[in-house]
Amino acid sequence: MLTIQNLKALGVDTEKGLTTCMNNESFYLRLVDRAIKDSSFENLKEALDNKDYERAFEIAHSLKGVLGNLSLTPLYNIVFELTEILRKRTDMDYSNYINNLLEKRDKIKALTL
Amino acid sequence: MVRKVDVDIEKRLILVVDDEYINREIMREILKDTYDIIFAENGKEAIDKIYEYKDTLSLVLLDLIMPVMKGFEVLKHFNESKKLKRKIPFIVITSDHKSEVESLDLGAVDFIPKPFPEANVISARIKRTIELFEDRETIKSTERDALTKLYAPEYFYRYATNLDKNLSIDMDALIIDIHHFHILNIRFGTEVGDEVLSSFSKKIKETIHKYNGIVSRRGADVFMAYLPHTDEYKEILSEIENIDVEEVKGRITVKIGVYPNVDKSIDIRRRYDRAKIACDTLRNKVVTSSVAYFNKDLYDKELFEEQLIDDFEKALEEKQFKVYFQPKFNVQGDKPVISSAEALLRWIHPTLGFISPGIFIPVFEKNGLIQRMDHYVWDETAKKIKEIKDKYGLSFPISVNVSRVNMFDNDLVNDFESIVKENGIKNEELLLEITESSYTENSEQIIDTVNDLRNHGFKIEMDDFGSGYSSLNMISILPIDVLKIDMALVRNAFSAEGNTRILELIMDIKKSLNVIAVAEGVETLEQVEALKKIGCDVIQGYYFSRPLNEKDFEEFLKKELNL
């Protein structure tokens, strides 16, 4: 189940996330639920696979903002790094980053099922 | 009972621009208690929304990196040109320090980093930015009236418009007027006058706030209020008139014009025109404080006036306006002799029939069409003068009316010069009637214009003399050639209990000014003889002839002068 406690156990900085959301727990959880099910993750993977770094940067940048606001720290840290590398449109193998990101995402997503 | 409304009437409106649903939702959660919020998902949408809400928007929160159009483009759009009359502050949302500097260069006033800082930090920065901007704007456009601390009209209209966007309840528009305030000012001095105004505005504000409304000062002694519909105007009236200034206690009479349950699809200013129309119906009959409503009759009147305005062009084109001429007789000889005439306008409307000038002239005076109407009459009259000259070899002067607005037209003298020239008549043949009230309203400028006209050889008749408030001092310096006595004065003098003393006084004035006196509205032989006896030179009225159309006038003239 998607709860503050379970999120915390997965390394999410729920305290900070809650502060941003005016300490409204159900509101916060609703947003996390939505963020985690968002297609941005898949879109990011697709862009990276296609070496479309322009698009990948845009997606990563947006995602970074959302993950940061919700303090989904484990995901945020990865996307933060990704964004910085993509800012220079670096052509490299991103599979470690994206797989790691999707794996961590799936763990949180599992809470919602 | 005062009805409570949940929406804070002065809640500021904020536009949040962010492509991410979650970020928008967080902003909503943080701001929704303090502000009204609208959203845009990209730069293009943001620009549209900013134009749509340009009058009411207090702040834009702008994400910099978005698809379709980036936040930068939005900043550039509003930075490069003066597309908005008033500045709206932008706060930029960004995770990128480099962009922060760039966006400040482009006119953003602050930035909020991403991930968002604590909610109270965001709130504080937004609050500060709005306050800063409103303070600055206050200095620029005086948001509040200096004396009464009430909203200036432009701000008031903006807030009222903002209210409409948030409230789906019926609203009333009010005009509140202190009856004969200028007399208080004269009687007790402007210091007391100012005190009355401050006290009065405080009372209005307190009272209207109780009813969840907002208040503005519209002009000298006129106020506006916008509030949820109520039926308690009796109570409101008695609260407002009860002001605490010793000198005038119990002497204040208040008029309120109410446009109830306003039609929100019409412009806010027009709603107040309607409240004003209602208030004006109280003008001459107020003894105690009263309320008047904009009702069906006034609405019909408004519609009727609109129709007259709509029909104006066509009426000119199709010559529905007819110039009539009312003869004037010189009575100082043995026998009265026709010496001149006054050009008067008639409107023969194709569907409404004959419309009295008393009805359409005030309507056209209000919106400036009177200028073109006047020009039409001047032109037609000049043609007539020329025609009489050509046919009968006669110099026959005719007078035309010059409306107050025309007196402020810088081209007036040139216009008359060219009308006279084009028609081949002499300046002194086109007599100009200017009402006394024009002189008193803005005397210096009017006197300058009149002097100018006289220097060009035009003869000036002061119309409706005795109906205005000319001081004796002013009369002595007036540049005029003829005093035309107000019809009402003539009628009163010859009414059952009237006496002619005031007319005799006017004759004394005309003698000392060495001008000609004309009396209008004269209907009987007895009146003609009395006027002649006290020294009146010229008489116009039904006794000699009603206003005649072109053809009848010519016949009349031929008969009178044996042409």
mmCIF file of C-alpha atoms in Angstrom, chain B residues 60-226:
data_model
loop_
_atom_site.group_PDB
_atom_site.id
_atom_site.type_symbol
_atom_site.label_atom_id
_atom_site.label_comp_id
_atom_site.label_asym_id
_atom_site.label_seq_id
_atom_site.Cartn_x
_atom_site.Cartn_y
_atom_site.Cartn_z
ATOM 1 C CA VAL B 60 2.579 35.363 -12.815
ATOM 2 C CA LEU B 61 4.521 32.346 -11.560
ATOM 3 C CA LEU B 62 6.405 31.115 -14.565
ATOM 4 C CA ASP B 63 8.227 27.832 -15.105
ATOM 5 C CA LEU B 64 11.133 28.434 -17.433
ATOM 6 C CA ILE B 65 11.467 25.163 -19.262
ATOM 7 C CA MET B 66 8.320 23.928 -20.916
ATOM 8 C CA PRO B 67 7.330 22.405 -24.223
ATOM 9 C CA VAL B 68 5.576 24.449 -26.957
ATOM 10 C CA MET B 69 6.853 27.762 -25.666
ATOM 11 C CA LYS B 70 9.416 28.272 -23.003
ATOM 12 C CA GLY B 71 9.024 30.676 -20.132
ATOM 13 C CA PHE B 72 11.809 32.797 -21.561
ATOM 14 C CA GLU B 73 9.737 33.498 -24.620
ATOM 15 C CA VAL B 74 6.904 34.678 -22.426
ATOM 16 C CA LEU B 75 9.213 37.043 -20.577
ATOM 17 C CA LYS B 76 10.601 38.313 -23.868
ATOM 18 C CA HIS B 77 7.122 38.813 -25.249
ATOM 19 C CA PHE B 78 6.183 41.160 -22.454
ATOM 20 C CA ASN B 79 9.600 42.690 -21.994
ATOM 21 C CA GLU B 80 10.348 43.906 -25.476
ATOM 22 C CA SER B 81 7.252 45.911 -26.167
ATOM 23 C CA LYS B 82 4.758 47.745 -24.079
ATOM 24 C CA LYS B 83 2.042 45.257 -24.765
ATOM 25 C CA LEU B 84 0.365 45.701 -21.419
ATOM 26 C CA LYS B 85 -0.635 49.051 -20.025
ATOM 27 C CA ARG B 86 0.243 48.013 -16.515
ATOM 28 C CA LYS B 87 3.155 45.902 -15.441
ATOM 29 C CA ILE B 88 2.443 42.489 -14.022
ATOM 30 C CA PRO B 89 5.234 41.021 -11.927
ATOM 31 C CA PHE B 90 6.731 37.696 -13.007
ATOM 32 C CA ILE B 91 8.357 35.239 -10.614
ATOM 33 C CA VAL B 92 10.332 32.578 -12.379
ATOM 34 C CA ILE B 93 10.406 28.948 -11.244
ATOM 35 C CA THR B 94 13.678 27.291 -12.095
ATOM 36 C CA SER B 95 16.251 24.764 -11.004
ATOM 37 C CA ASP B 96 19.016 26.355 -12.954
ATOM 38 C CA HIS B 97 21.134 29.192 -11.585
ATOM 39 C CA LYS B 98 22.258 30.407 -14.946
ATOM 40 C CA SER B 99 18.663 30.945 -16.059
ATOM 41 C CA GLU B 100 17.958 32.898 -12.905
ATOM 42 C CA VAL B 101 20.265 35.690 -13.927
ATOM 43 C CA GLU B 102 19.032 35.644 -17.477
ATOM 44 C CA SER B 103 15.402 35.806 -16.411
ATOM 45 C CA LEU B 104 16.081 38.700 -14.071
ATOM 46 C CA ASP B 105 17.569 40.504 -17.045
ATOM 47 C CA LEU B 106 14.384 39.861 -18.939
ATOM 48 C CA GLY B 107 12.269 41.526 -16.312
ATOM 49 C CA ALA B 108 11.429 38.766 -13.831
ATOM 50 C CA VAL B 109 11.406 40.235 -10.340
ATOM 51 C CA ASP B 110 12.251 37.128 -8.330
ATOM 52 C CA PHE B 111 12.694 33.391 -8.684
ATOM 53 C CA ILE B 112 11.565 30.327 -6.848
ATOM 54 C CA PRO B 113 13.916 27.363 -7.071
ATOM 55 C CA LYS B 114 12.922 23.840 -7.940
ATOM 56 C CA PRO B 115 12.614 21.610 -5.953
ATOM 57 C CA PHE B 116 10.296 23.986 -4.190
ATOM 58 C CA PRO B 117 11.434 25.433 -0.899
ATOM 59 C CA GLU B 118 9.082 25.266 2.069
ATOM 60 C CA ALA B 119 5.582 26.427 1.363
ATOM 61 C CA ASN B 120 5.816 29.445 3.678
ATOM 62 C CA VAL B 121 8.915 30.626 1.828
ATOM 63 C CA ILE B 122 7.007 30.525 -1.433
ATOM 64 C CA SER B 123 4.037 32.329 0.112
ATOM 65 C CA ALA B 124 6.230 35.007 1.610
ATOM 66 C CA ARG B 125 8.044 35.711 -1.632
ATOM 67 C CA ILE B 126 4.793 35.943 -3.567
ATOM 68 C CA LYS B 127 3.243 38.188 -0.977
ATOM 69 C CA ARG B 128 6.234 40.492 -0.929
ATOM 70 C CA THR B 129 6.381 40.756 -4.696
ATOM 71 C CA ILE B 130 2.707 41.611 -4.986
ATOM 72 C CA GLU B 131 2.928 44.220 -2.247
ATOM 73 C CA LEU B 132 6.004 45.760 -3.773
ATOM 74 C CA PHE B 133 4.310 46.045 -7.119
ATOM 75 C CA GLU B 134 1.084 47.413 -5.809
ATOM 76 C CA ASP B 135 2.932 50.031 -3.810
ATOM 77 C CA ARG B 136 4.766 51.066 -6.898
ATOM 78 C CA GLU B 137 1.603 51.139 -8.932
ATOM 79 C CA THR B 138 -0.096 53.171 -6.250
ATOM 80 C CA ILE B 139 2.452 55.883 -6.697
ATOM 81 C CA LYS B 140 1.988 55.742 -10.425
ATOM 82 C CA SER B 141 -1.749 55.680 -10.759
ATOM 83 C CA THR B 142 -2.990 56.539 -7.274
ATOM 84 C CA GLU B 143 -4.761 53.363 -6.441
ATOM 85 C CA ARG B 144 -6.386 55.095 -3.560
ATOM 86 C CA ASP B 145 -7.861 58.525 -3.420
ATOM 87 C CA ALA B 146 -5.625 60.787 -1.329
ATOM 88 C CA LEU B 147 -8.380 62.378 0.736
ATOM 89 C CA THR B 148 -10.710 59.494 1.399
ATOM 90 C CA LYS B 149 -8.345 56.513 1.104
ATOM 91 C CA LEU B 150 -10.892 54.784 -1.076
ATOM 92 C CA TYR B 151 -10.042 53.019 -4.311
ATOM 93 C CA ALA B 152 -9.574 55.195 -7.337
ATOM 94 C CA PRO B 153 -12.068 54.313 -10.079
ATOM 95 C CA GLU B 154 -9.661 52.404 -12.333
ATOM 96 C CA TYR B 155 -8.625 50.070 -9.509
ATOM 97 C CA PHE B 156 -12.154 49.727 -8.367
ATOM 98 C CA TYR B 157 -13.273 48.624 -11.815
ATOM 99 C CA ARG B 158 -10.499 46.050 -11.850
ATOM 100 C CA TYR B 159 -11.454 44.620 -8.495
ATOM 101 C CA ALA B 160 -15.095 44.556 -9.439
ATOM 102 C CA THR B 161 -14.235 42.682 -12.632
ATOM 103 C CA ASN B 162 -12.154 40.300 -10.586
ATOM 104 C CA LEU B 163 -15.085 39.729 -8.262
ATOM 105 C CA ASP B 164 -17.299 38.750 -11.152
ATOM 106 C CA LYS B 165 -14.840 36.065 -12.136
ATOM 107 C CA ASN B 166 -15.028 34.516 -8.673
ATOM 108 C CA LEU B 167 -18.593 35.097 -7.626
ATOM 109 C CA SER B 168 -21.582 33.719 -9.407
ATOM 110 C CA ILE B 169 -24.070 35.662 -7.287
ATOM 111 C CA ASP B 170 -26.170 38.686 -8.182
ATOM 112 C CA MET B 171 -24.475 42.020 -7.642
ATOM 113 C CA ASP B 172 -25.692 45.613 -7.302
ATOM 114 C CA ALA B 173 -23.893 48.661 -8.669
ATOM 115 C CA LEU B 174 -24.370 51.847 -6.643
ATOM 116 C CA ILE B 175 -23.757 55.518 -7.182
ATOM 117 C CA ILE B 176 -23.799 57.414 -3.902
ATOM 118 C CA ASP B 177 -24.007 61.171 -4.022
ATOM 119 C CA ILE B 178 -24.071 63.897 -1.389
ATOM 120 C CA HIS B 179 -26.856 66.220 -2.429
ATOM 121 C CA HIS B 180 -25.716 69.792 -3.023
ATOM 122 C CA PHE B 181 -22.298 69.189 -1.595
ATOM 123 C CA HIS B 182 -20.909 72.276 -3.318
ATOM 124 C CA ILE B 183 -23.315 74.372 -1.294
ATOM 125 C CA LEU B 184 -21.929 72.878 1.932
ATOM 126 C CA ASN B 185 -18.512 73.793 0.648
ATOM 127 C CA ILE B 186 -19.538 77.367 0.003
ATOM 128 C CA ARG B 187 -21.407 77.691 3.253
ATOM 129 C CA PHE B 188 -18.955 76.111 5.658
ATOM 130 C CA GLY B 189 -15.681 76.311 3.752
ATOM 131 C CA THR B 190 -13.625 73.626 2.066
ATOM 132 C CA GLU B 191 -12.088 72.525 5.349
ATOM 133 C CA VAL B 192 -15.462 71.407 6.643
ATOM 134 C CA GLY B 193 -16.205 70.122 3.169
ATOM 135 C CA ASP B 194 -13.134 67.892 3.254
ATOM 136 C CA GLU B 195 -14.042 66.727 6.729
ATOM 137 C CA VAL B 196 -17.510 65.819 5.515
ATOM 138 C CA LEU B 197 -16.026 63.887 2.610
ATOM 139 C CA SER B 198 -13.638 61.921 4.834
ATOM 140 C CA SER B 199 -16.307 61.140 7.354
ATOM 141 C CA PHE B 200 -18.783 60.287 4.631
ATOM 142 C CA SER B 201 -16.387 57.957 2.852
ATOM 143 C CA LYS B 202 -15.563 56.235 6.119
ATOM 144 C CA LYS B 203 -19.259 55.663 6.724
ATOM 145 C CA ILE B 204 -19.782 54.349 3.212
ATOM 146 C CA LYS B 205 -16.819 52.036 3.511
ATOM 147 C CA GLU B 206 -17.880 50.624 6.876
ATOM 148 C CA THR B 207 -21.431 50.122 5.746
ATOM 149 C CA ILE B 208 -20.688 48.630 2.350
ATOM 150 C CA HIS B 209 -18.004 46.352 3.814
ATOM 151 C CA LYS B 210 -20.631 44.936 6.139
ATOM 152 C CA TYR B 211 -22.512 43.917 3.034
ATOM 153 C CA ASN B 212 -19.338 42.445 1.543
ATOM 154 C CA GLY B 213 -18.960 45.162 -1.050
ATOM 155 C CA ILE B 214 -16.186 47.435 -2.243
ATOM 156 C CA VAL B 215 -16.151 51.215 -2.518
ATOM 157 C CA SER B 216 -14.527 53.843 -4.706
ATOM 158 C CA ARG B 217 -14.572 57.600 -5.011
ATOM 159 C CA ARG B 218 -15.735 58.506 -8.491
ATOM 160 C CA GLY B 219 -15.493 62.242 -8.374
ATOM 161 C CA ALA B 220 -15.803 65.228 -6.068
ATOM 162 C CA ASP B 221 -18.762 64.079 -3.999
ATOM 163 C CA VAL B 222 -19.754 60.942 -5.870
ATOM 164 C CA PHE B 223 -18.943 57.414 -4.752
ATOM 165 C CA MET B 224 -19.372 53.964 -6.248
ATOM 166 C CA ALA B 225 -20.027 50.670 -4.529
ATOM 167 C CA TYR B 226 -20.256 47.106 -5.791
#
